[in-house]
mmCIF file of C-alpha atoms in Angstrom:
data_model
loop_
_atom_site.group_PDB
_atom_site.id
_atom_site.type_symbol
_atom_site.label_atom_id
_atom_site.label_comp_id
_atom_site.label_asym_id
_atom_site.label_seq_id
_atom_site.Cartn_x
_atom_site.Cartn_y
_atom_site.Cartn_z
ATOM 1 C CA MET X 57 -12.420 -17.396 32.628
ATOM 2 C CA SER X 58 -8.891 -16.926 33.409
ATOM 3 C CA ASP X 59 -7.572 -16.859 37.099
ATOM 4 C CA TYR X 60 -6.477 -12.918 36.365
ATOM 5 C CA SER X 61 -10.440 -12.756 35.238
ATOM 6 C CA ASN X 62 -11.603 -13.967 37.594
ATOM 7 C CA ILE X 63 -9.791 -12.701 40.850
ATOM 8 C CA THR X 64 -10.249 -8.781 38.673
ATOM 9 C CA ALA X 65 -13.725 -9.654 38.986
ATOM 10 C CA ALA X 66 -14.162 -10.472 42.310
ATOM 11 C CA LEU X 67 -12.365 -7.276 44.031
ATOM 12 C CA VAL X 68 -14.350 -4.930 41.843
ATOM 13 C CA ARG X 69 -17.818 -6.726 42.714
ATOM 14 C CA GLU X 70 -16.576 -7.057 46.388
ATOM 15 C CA THR X 71 -15.907 -3.261 46.911
ATOM 16 C CA ARG X 72 -18.965 -2.373 45.004
ATOM 17 C CA THR X 73 -20.976 -4.151 47.319
ATOM 18 C CA ARG X 74 -18.706 -2.916 49.821
ATOM 19 C CA GLU X 75 -18.793 1.119 48.921
ATOM 20 C CA LYS X 76 -22.350 0.665 47.462
ATOM 21 C CA ALA X 77 -23.736 -0.175 51.663
ATOM 22 C CA LEU X 78 -21.611 2.759 52.921
ATOM 23 C CA SER X 79 -23.698 5.945 51.041
ATOM 24 C CA LEU X 80 -21.059 7.429 49.357
ATOM 25 C CA MET X 81 -21.307 11.198 47.756
ATOM 26 C CA ASN X 82 -21.471 10.637 44.816
ATOM 27 C CA ASP X 83 -19.674 7.875 42.001
ATOM 28 C CA ASN X 84 -17.000 10.050 41.681
ATOM 29 C CA CYS X 85 -16.541 8.765 44.868
ATOM 30 C CA ARG X 86 -15.889 5.357 43.958
ATOM 31 C CA SER X 87 -12.806 3.740 44.044
ATOM 32 C CA ARG X 88 -11.448 3.121 40.411
ATOM 33 C CA PHE X 89 -10.766 0.697 38.616
ATOM 34 C CA LEU X 90 -8.522 0.951 35.307
ATOM 35 C CA LEU X 91 -7.395 -3.229 34.483
ATOM 36 C CA GLN X 92 -5.514 -4.122 30.709
ATOM 37 C CA ALA X 93 -7.215 -7.202 29.750
ATOM 38 C CA GLN X 94 -4.467 -9.713 31.694
ATOM 39 C CA ARG X 95 -1.952 -8.900 34.766
ATOM 40 C CA THR X 96 1.026 -6.474 33.636
ATOM 41 C CA SER X 97 4.820 -5.942 34.154
ATOM 42 C CA LYS X 98 2.972 -3.359 36.501
ATOM 43 C CA VAL X 99 -0.033 -2.320 38.731
ATOM 44 C CA CYS X 100 0.077 0.950 40.742
ATOM 45 C CA LEU X 101 -1.858 1.303 43.743
ATOM 46 C CA PHE X 102 -2.689 5.188 44.679
ATOM 47 C CA PHE X 103 -4.021 6.467 47.766
ATOM 48 C CA HIS X 104 -6.068 10.500 47.113
ATOM 49 C CA GLY X 105 -4.793 12.484 49.420
ATOM 50 C CA PHE X 106 -6.974 13.335 53.291
ATOM 51 C CA THR X 107 -10.232 14.286 52.700
ATOM 52 C CA ALA X 108 -10.737 13.734 49.127
ATOM 53 C CA THR X 109 -11.903 11.403 47.047
ATOM 54 C CA PRO X 110 -10.122 8.843 44.212
ATOM 55 C CA GLU X 111 -11.634 10.931 41.289
ATOM 56 C CA GLN X 112 -7.982 12.540 42.762
ATOM 57 C CA PHE X 113 -5.672 10.462 41.539
ATOM 58 C CA LEU X 114 -7.566 9.092 38.325
ATOM 59 C CA PRO X 115 -6.092 11.493 35.300
ATOM 60 C CA ILE X 116 -2.001 10.286 36.468
ATOM 61 C CA GLY X 117 -3.658 6.589 37.751
ATOM 62 C CA GLU X 118 -5.297 7.372 32.384
ATOM 63 C CA ALA X 119 -1.921 8.207 32.590
ATOM 64 C CA PHE X 120 -0.080 4.687 33.554
ATOM 65 C CA PHE X 121 -3.143 2.675 32.582
ATOM 66 C CA GLN X 122 -2.694 3.646 28.154
ATOM 67 C CA ALA X 123 1.222 2.648 29.560
ATOM 68 C CA GLY X 124 0.135 -0.698 29.897
ATOM 69 C CA TYR X 125 -0.188 -0.698 33.542
ATOM 70 C CA ASN X 126 -2.855 -1.938 36.124
ATOM 71 C CA VAL X 127 -3.933 0.500 38.411
ATOM 72 C CA VAL X 128 -6.311 0.948 41.292
ATOM 73 C CA ILE X 129 -7.230 3.997 43.309
ATOM 74 C CA PRO X 130 -9.086 2.303 46.575
ATOM 75 C CA LEU X 131 -11.262 4.969 49.003
ATOM 76 C CA LEU X 132 -9.382 5.726 51.649
ATOM 77 C CA PRO X 133 -12.082 4.903 54.939
ATOM 78 C CA GLY X 134 -14.231 7.452 56.054
ATOM 79 C CA HIS X 135 -13.898 9.543 53.051
ATOM 80 C CA GLY X 136 -16.553 10.150 50.339
ATOM 81 C CA LEU X 137 -19.422 9.763 52.836
ATOM 82 C CA ALA X 138 -22.543 11.556 52.004
ATOM 83 C CA GLY X 139 -23.408 13.688 54.871
ATOM 84 C CA ASN X 140 -24.335 17.592 55.703
ATOM 85 C CA TRP X 141 -21.430 17.652 57.279
ATOM 86 C CA ASP X 142 -20.038 21.088 58.880
ATOM 87 C CA SER X 143 -18.808 21.942 62.619
ATOM 88 C CA ASP X 144 -21.464 20.884 64.507
ATOM 89 C CA ASN X 145 -21.643 17.781 62.425
ATOM 90 C CA PRO X 146 -18.507 17.550 60.822
ATOM 91 C CA PRO X 147 -17.728 13.643 58.311
ATOM 92 C CA PRO X 148 -16.588 10.426 60.128
ATOM 93 C CA LEU X 149 -13.007 11.051 59.875
ATOM 94 C CA PRO X 150 -10.818 7.976 61.530
ATOM 95 C CA GLU X 151 -8.337 9.657 64.570
ATOM 96 C CA GLU X 152 -6.119 6.554 64.283
ATOM 97 C CA GLN X 153 -3.414 5.604 62.395
ATOM 98 C CA HIS X 154 -3.808 1.326 62.486
ATOM 99 C CA ILE X 155 -6.716 2.106 60.781
ATOM 100 C CA TYR X 156 -5.415 3.646 57.870
ATOM 101 C CA GLN X 157 -2.082 1.163 57.684
ATOM 102 C CA ARG X 158 -4.588 -2.208 57.909
ATOM 103 C CA PHE X 159 -6.262 -0.189 55.354
ATOM 104 C CA SER X 160 -3.279 -0.138 52.413
ATOM 105 C CA LEU X 161 -2.078 -3.613 53.976
ATOM 106 C CA TYR X 162 -5.369 -5.229 53.087
ATOM 107 C CA TRP X 163 -4.990 -3.256 49.333
ATOM 108 C CA LEU X 164 -1.508 -3.994 48.270
ATOM 109 C CA GLU X 165 -2.168 -7.680 48.803
ATOM 110 C CA GLN X 166 -5.577 -7.701 46.822
ATOM 111 C CA VAL X 167 -3.242 -5.429 43.948
ATOM 112 C CA GLN X 168 -0.205 -8.636 44.416
ATOM 113 C CA ALA X 169 -2.609 -10.585 41.548
ATOM 114 C CA LEU X 170 -2.513 -8.697 39.128
ATOM 115 C CA GLY X 171 0.745 -7.186 38.173
ATOM 116 C CA GLU X 172 3.990 -8.818 38.470
ATOM 117 C CA GLN X 173 5.531 -5.578 40.315
ATOM 118 C CA VAL X 174 4.249 -2.611 42.331
ATOM 119 C CA VAL X 175 4.243 0.664 42.382
ATOM 120 C CA ILE X 176 2.256 2.291 45.723
ATOM 121 C CA GLY X 177 2.114 6.398 45.433
ATOM 122 C CA GLY X 178 0.116 9.279 46.791
ATOM 123 C CA LEU X 179 -0.792 12.634 47.995
ATOM 124 C CA SER X 180 -0.138 15.387 51.228
ATOM 125 C CA GLY X 181 -1.873 12.149 53.404
ATOM 126 C CA GLY X 182 -2.338 9.332 51.180
ATOM 127 C CA SER X 183 1.714 10.488 50.597
ATOM 128 C CA THR X 184 1.970 9.864 54.246
ATOM 129 C CA LEU X 185 0.792 6.857 54.356
ATOM 130 C CA SER X 186 2.543 5.420 51.191
ATOM 131 C CA ALA X 187 5.836 6.305 52.947
ATOM 132 C CA TRP X 188 4.505 4.307 55.618
ATOM 133 C CA LEU X 189 3.949 0.767 54.095
ATOM 134 C CA ALA X 190 7.367 1.544 51.198
ATOM 135 C CA LEU X 191 8.646 0.715 55.234
ATOM 136 C CA GLU X 192 6.598 -1.347 56.627
ATOM 137 C CA ARG X 193 6.290 -4.208 53.106
ATOM 138 C CA PRO X 194 9.826 -3.470 51.031
ATOM 139 C CA GLU X 195 10.031 -6.521 49.870
ATOM 140 C CA LEU X 196 6.372 -6.455 47.714
ATOM 141 C CA ILE X 197 6.888 -2.379 46.934
ATOM 142 C CA HIS X 198 8.958 -2.247 43.439
ATOM 143 C CA ARG X 199 9.022 1.641 42.860
ATOM 144 C CA ALA X 200 6.663 4.433 46.030
ATOM 145 C CA LEU X 201 5.788 8.179 44.702
ATOM 146 C CA LEU X 202 5.444 10.530 47.280
ATOM 147 C CA PHE X 203 3.563 13.509 46.125
ATOM 148 C CA ALA X 204 4.145 16.148 49.161
ATOM 149 C CA PRO X 205 4.431 13.773 51.974
ATOM 150 C CA TYR X 206 2.733 15.499 54.640
ATOM 151 C CA THR X 207 4.792 15.293 58.263
ATOM 152 C CA SER X 208 4.226 18.723 59.069
ATOM 153 C CA ASN X 209 2.619 22.221 58.602
ATOM 154 C CA SER X 210 5.282 24.878 56.661
ATOM 155 C CA ASN X 211 3.766 26.067 59.506
ATOM 156 C CA LEU X 212 5.110 26.191 63.239
ATOM 157 C CA LEU X 213 1.207 28.112 64.810
ATOM 158 C CA VAL X 214 -0.825 25.891 62.225
ATOM 159 C CA ASP X 215 1.031 22.759 63.907
ATOM 160 C CA LEU X 216 0.233 23.908 66.922
ATOM 161 C CA ILE X 217 -3.441 24.102 66.455
ATOM 162 C CA VAL X 218 -3.101 20.327 65.269
ATOM 163 C CA LYS X 219 -1.759 18.520 67.610
ATOM 164 C CA ILE X 220 -3.755 20.741 70.488
ATOM 165 C CA MET X 221 -7.038 21.963 68.974
ATOM 166 C CA PRO X 222 -9.962 19.987 68.179
ATOM 167 C CA ILE X 223 -10.932 22.809 66.701
ATOM 168 C CA TYR X 224 -13.418 22.081 62.503
ATOM 169 C CA PHE X 225 -11.109 23.818 59.571
ATOM 170 C CA GLN X 226 -12.937 24.515 56.466
ATOM 171 C CA TRP X 227 -10.930 24.183 53.634
ATOM 172 C CA ARG X 228 -10.691 28.523 51.386
ATOM 173 C CA THR X 229 -11.001 26.665 47.248
ATOM 174 C CA GLU X 230 -9.678 30.236 45.403
ATOM 175 C CA GLU X 231 -12.460 30.521 42.553
ATOM 176 C CA GLY X 232 -12.033 27.666 39.406
ATOM 177 C CA VAL X 233 -10.319 25.402 41.396
ATOM 178 C CA ILE X 234 -12.317 21.917 42.318
ATOM 179 C CA SER X 235 -12.131 20.546 45.940
ATOM 180 C CA TYR X 236 -12.510 17.318 45.812
ATOM 181 C CA GLY X 237 -14.510 15.596 48.867
ATOM 182 C CA TYR X 238 -15.323 16.857 51.975
ATOM 183 C CA ASP X 239 -15.197 20.970 52.041
ATOM 184 C CA GLY X 240 -13.636 19.908 56.030
ATOM 185 C CA PHE X 241 -13.072 18.143 58.996
ATOM 186 C CA VAL X 242 -11.046 18.924 62.767
ATOM 187 C CA MET X 243 -7.417 18.719 63.580
ATOM 188 C CA PRO X 244 -7.397 15.190 65.407
ATOM 189 C CA ALA X 245 -8.235 13.905 61.762
ATOM 190 C CA LEU X 246 -5.478 15.930 60.159
ATOM 191 C CA ARG X 247 -3.388 15.480 63.115
ATOM 192 C CA VAL X 248 -2.885 10.825 62.614
ATOM 193 C CA PHE X 249 -1.112 11.806 59.519
ATOM 194 C CA MET X 250 0.680 14.595 61.361
ATOM 195 C CA ASP X 251 1.640 11.468 63.704
ATOM 196 C CA MET X 252 2.128 8.984 61.098
ATOM 197 C CA GLY X 253 4.472 11.145 59.064
ATOM 198 C CA GLN X 254 6.240 11.945 62.475
ATOM 199 C CA ASP X 255 7.280 8.558 63.632
ATOM 200 C CA LEU X 256 7.730 7.736 59.759
ATOM 201 C CA LEU X 257 10.885 10.516 60.025
ATOM 202 C CA GLU X 258 12.369 8.392 63.245
ATOM 203 C CA ARG X 259 11.402 5.221 61.547
ATOM 204 C CA ALA X 260 13.294 6.285 58.507
ATOM 205 C CA LYS X 261 16.675 7.033 60.266
ATOM 206 C CA ASN X 262 16.573 3.235 62.161
ATOM 207 C CA SER X 263 14.939 1.310 59.926
ATOM 208 C CA ILE X 264 17.335 -2.170 57.574
ATOM 209 C CA ALA X 265 15.543 -1.448 54.072
ATOM 210 C CA ALA X 266 13.804 0.690 52.281
ATOM 211 C CA ALA X 267 11.266 0.149 49.337
ATOM 212 C CA PRO X 268 12.485 2.639 46.922
ATOM 213 C CA CYS X 269 10.509 6.477 47.101
ATOM 214 C CA PHE X 270 10.639 9.102 45.161
ATOM 215 C CA ILE X 271 10.175 12.653 47.059
ATOM 216 C CA ILE X 272 8.109 14.832 45.056
ATOM 217 C CA SER X 273 7.093 17.791 45.807
ATOM 218 C CA SER X 274 7.677 22.328 45.186
ATOM 219 C CA GLU X 275 8.986 25.225 46.553
ATOM 220 C CA SER X 276 5.192 27.069 45.307
ATOM 221 C CA ASP X 277 3.900 24.680 47.953
ATOM 222 C CA ARG X 278 2.990 26.351 51.070
ATOM 223 C CA ALA X 279 0.973 22.885 52.977
ATOM 224 C CA VAL X 280 3.815 20.992 54.174
ATOM 225 C CA ASP X 281 7.090 21.875 55.633
ATOM 226 C CA ASP X 282 9.975 20.455 52.682
ATOM 227 C CA ASN X 283 12.779 20.632 54.874
ATOM 228 C CA GLU X 284 12.064 17.284 56.783
ATOM 229 C CA ASN X 285 11.551 16.369 53.539
ATOM 230 C CA GLN X 286 14.907 16.614 52.312
ATOM 231 C CA ASP X 287 15.301 15.068 55.672
ATOM 232 C CA LEU X 288 13.895 12.167 54.677
ATOM 233 C CA TYR X 289 14.713 11.864 51.975
ATOM 234 C CA GLU X 290 17.884 11.563 52.908
ATOM 235 C CA SER X 291 17.131 9.179 55.825
ATOM 236 C CA LEU X 292 15.597 6.481 52.566
ATOM 237 C CA VAL X 293 18.424 6.600 50.215
ATOM 238 C CA LYS X 294 21.023 5.630 52.217
ATOM 239 C CA LEU X 295 18.696 2.656 53.165
ATOM 240 C CA GLN X 296 17.756 2.201 49.541
ATOM 241 C CA PRO X 297 20.196 4.106 47.048
ATOM 242 C CA LYS X 298 17.403 4.387 44.064
ATOM 243 C CA CYS X 299 15.922 7.326 46.365
ATOM 244 C CA TRP X 300 14.896 10.297 44.478
ATOM 245 C CA TYR X 301 14.112 13.915 45.219
ATOM 246 C CA TYR X 302 12.671 16.949 43.120
ATOM 247 C CA SER X 303 11.023 19.483 43.820
ATOM 248 C CA PHE X 304 9.370 21.356 41.095
ATOM 249 C CA ASP X 305 10.729 25.134 41.497
ATOM 250 C CA LYS X 306 8.951 28.710 41.692
ATOM 251 C CA VAL X 307 8.160 29.170 38.131
ATOM 252 C CA PHE X 308 5.349 26.666 37.747
ATOM 253 C CA ASP X 309 3.911 27.915 41.026
ATOM 254 C CA ILE X 310 2.462 24.132 41.969
ATOM 255 C CA HIS X 311 1.366 24.444 44.568
ATOM 256 C CA HIS X 312 -0.176 21.296 47.193
ATOM 257 C CA ASN X 313 -2.795 19.482 45.119
ATOM 258 C CA MET X 314 -0.164 19.064 41.651
ATOM 259 C CA MET X 315 -2.320 15.869 40.574
ATOM 260 C CA THR X 316 -4.736 17.926 38.195
ATOM 261 C CA LYS X 317 -5.263 20.829 36.597
ATOM 262 C CA ALA X 318 -9.221 21.324 38.033
ATOM 263 C CA GLU X 319 -6.768 21.508 41.562
ATOM 264 C CA GLY X 320 -5.023 23.943 39.967
ATOM 265 C CA ASN X 321 -1.147 23.103 38.222
ATOM 266 C CA ASP X 322 -1.234 23.702 34.965
ATOM 267 C CA TYR X 323 1.569 21.883 34.791
ATOM 268 C CA GLN X 324 0.085 18.662 35.331
ATOM 269 C CA ASP X 325 1.593 17.071 32.794
ATOM 270 C CA LEU X 326 5.585 17.548 34.006
ATOM 271 C CA VAL X 327 3.998 16.018 37.318
ATOM 272 C CA PHE X 328 3.005 12.733 35.665
ATOM 273 C CA ALA X 329 5.643 12.514 33.365
ATOM 274 C CA VAL X 330 8.780 13.104 36.513
ATOM 275 C CA ALA X 331 6.917 10.446 38.043
ATOM 276 C CA LYS X 332 6.860 7.841 34.828
ATOM 277 C CA ALA X 333 10.498 9.095 34.836
ATOM 278 C CA TYR X 334 11.371 7.159 38.414
ATOM 279 C CA VAL X 335 8.273 4.182 37.873
ATOM 280 C CA GLY X 336 10.318 3.428 34.163
ATOM 281 C CA SER X 337 14.261 3.402 34.579
ATOM 282 C CA ASP X 338 17.042 1.350 37.031
ATOM 283 C CA LEU X 339 18.888 4.525 38.247
ATOM 284 C CA THR X 340 20.528 5.351 41.263
ATOM 285 C CA TRP X 341 19.240 10.011 42.182
ATOM 286 C CA GLN X 342 23.913 9.627 41.440
ATOM 287 C CA GLU X 343 23.536 8.434 37.830
ATOM 288 C CA VAL X 344 19.793 10.392 37.019
ATOM 289 C CA GLU X 345 23.199 14.019 37.414
ATOM 290 C CA GLU X 346 25.886 12.548 35.910
ATOM 291 C CA ILE X 347 23.436 11.924 32.178
ATOM 292 C CA ALA X 348 22.652 15.379 32.860
ATOM 293 C CA TYR X 349 26.172 16.376 33.894
ATOM 294 C CA GLN X 350 27.157 15.214 30.799
ATOM 295 C CA MET X 351 24.348 16.596 28.493
ATOM 296 C CA LEU X 352 24.406 19.914 29.735
ATOM 297 C CA PHE X 353 28.576 20.952 29.629
ATOM 298 C CA GLN X 354 29.604 18.266 27.564
ATOM 299 C CA GLY X 355 27.081 18.448 24.008
ATOM 300 C CA LYS X 356 25.749 15.618 24.186
ATOM 301 C CA THR X 357 22.933 13.932 23.657
ATOM 302 C CA PHE X 358 20.807 11.889 26.053
ATOM 303 C CA ASP X 359 20.583 9.115 23.766
ATOM 304 C CA ALA X 360 24.335 9.255 23.589
ATOM 305 C CA VAL X 361 25.111 9.825 27.053
ATOM 306 C CA VAL X 362 22.720 6.583 28.033
ATOM 307 C CA GLN X 363 23.872 4.382 25.221
ATOM 308 C CA GLU X 364 27.586 5.422 26.669
ATOM 309 C CA LEU X 365 27.073 4.516 30.475
ATOM 310 C CA ASP X 366 25.474 1.813 28.984
ATOM 311 C CA PHE X 367 21.567 2.488 30.505
ATOM 312 C CA THR X 368 20.004 1.447 27.384
ATOM 313 C CA GLN X 369 17.881 -1.162 29.918
ATOM 314 C CA ARG X 370 17.972 0.777 32.667
ATOM 315 C CA VAL X 371 16.636 4.020 31.370
ATOM 316 C CA CYS X 372 12.895 5.423 29.396
ATOM 317 C CA PRO X 373 11.857 8.456 27.418
ATOM 318 C CA ASP X 374 9.911 10.377 29.919
ATOM 319 C CA LEU X 375 13.329 10.486 31.730
ATOM 320 C CA GLN X 376 14.606 13.476 29.304
ATOM 321 C CA THR X 377 11.606 15.231 30.911
ATOM 322 C CA LEU X 378 12.484 15.259 34.271
ATOM 323 C CA ILE X 379 16.605 16.209 33.611
ATOM 324 C CA SER X 380 15.093 19.302 32.075
ATOM 325 C CA LEU X 381 13.948 20.659 34.504
ATOM 326 C CA LEU X 382 16.996 19.323 36.951
ATOM 327 C CA ASP X 383 18.849 22.877 38.285
ATOM 328 C CA LYS X 384 22.038 23.373 37.091
ATOM 329 C CA PRO X 385 23.980 25.125 39.596
ATOM 330 C CA GLY X 386 22.370 22.188 41.078
ATOM 331 C CA ILE X 387 24.271 19.749 39.234
ATOM 332 C CA VAL X 388 27.463 21.483 38.731
ATOM 333 C CA ALA X 389 27.554 21.468 41.815
ATOM 334 C CA ALA X 390 27.275 18.529 43.419
ATOM 335 C CA PHE X 391 29.902 17.016 40.999
ATOM 336 C CA GLN X 392 32.543 19.951 41.916
ATOM 337 C CA GLU X 393 32.143 17.947 45.541
ATOM 338 C CA GLU X 394 33.558 14.625 44.404
#
């Protein structure tokens, strides 16, 4: 067997052994490994959302696997465990940042051997953890996909409850929509990610480096404070000019759990496309807007603009999808300010 084969076999075997001892709710809670026959140009390390399981990231994982990448989706600490969980017996979710941070550093180290470049990503709490990793180990990360990072809630009253009240909260899931993982949690477990998010906002203002990050949000997301996501972007792009930010228009009605159709997002493929556009391109956001401006207001084709700007080797086809979604008045305003 090759070194790559030995490394991947050992990683899967050790993970399976460790998780077998945990007594998981079902096999869908297991860490997922979508591995090519050989080391790839890029490997994706995805962290699922708070209280969820790796199954949440399987659709986008398969999209990147089909694009030729290796994909690893580990089960977060304290998640996916079998039990009769309720307010009297809440699931054993960590209540300290360092548990998640140590976990993310472990997996970042493990995936180095699986690809030449590492792409990390996550949803909500998993996104917040990815953002922390992008600041903690920027030299090891090629791109970070931050889907709806959780730094605080959109509702100040909810923020207050999370900060000071140790109550049990049960998710309210709409009919016909799947909720992966636990049905509820105690507030101190969520407070971990709020505290991590607030620390991130301050750290991003004072750091000297960051991995390239793409913050993907939605105007229909009522769970997080997108103003803080925009603040995070403004701080990150000063450290790394290849950071991007995009928020889906309300017309798509994409809510906080944006990763799968099963969770209620009928436009999951658009989310995947814009994510792939970032990973497969090597542009600043200003350069993306330049392409869009010339296409929209000078009547040029995507291929023509890319060729004229000498971006052929720096873009991927999925970028056309993202450009088609951009706010036209916003692009005009951006160029009028220059």
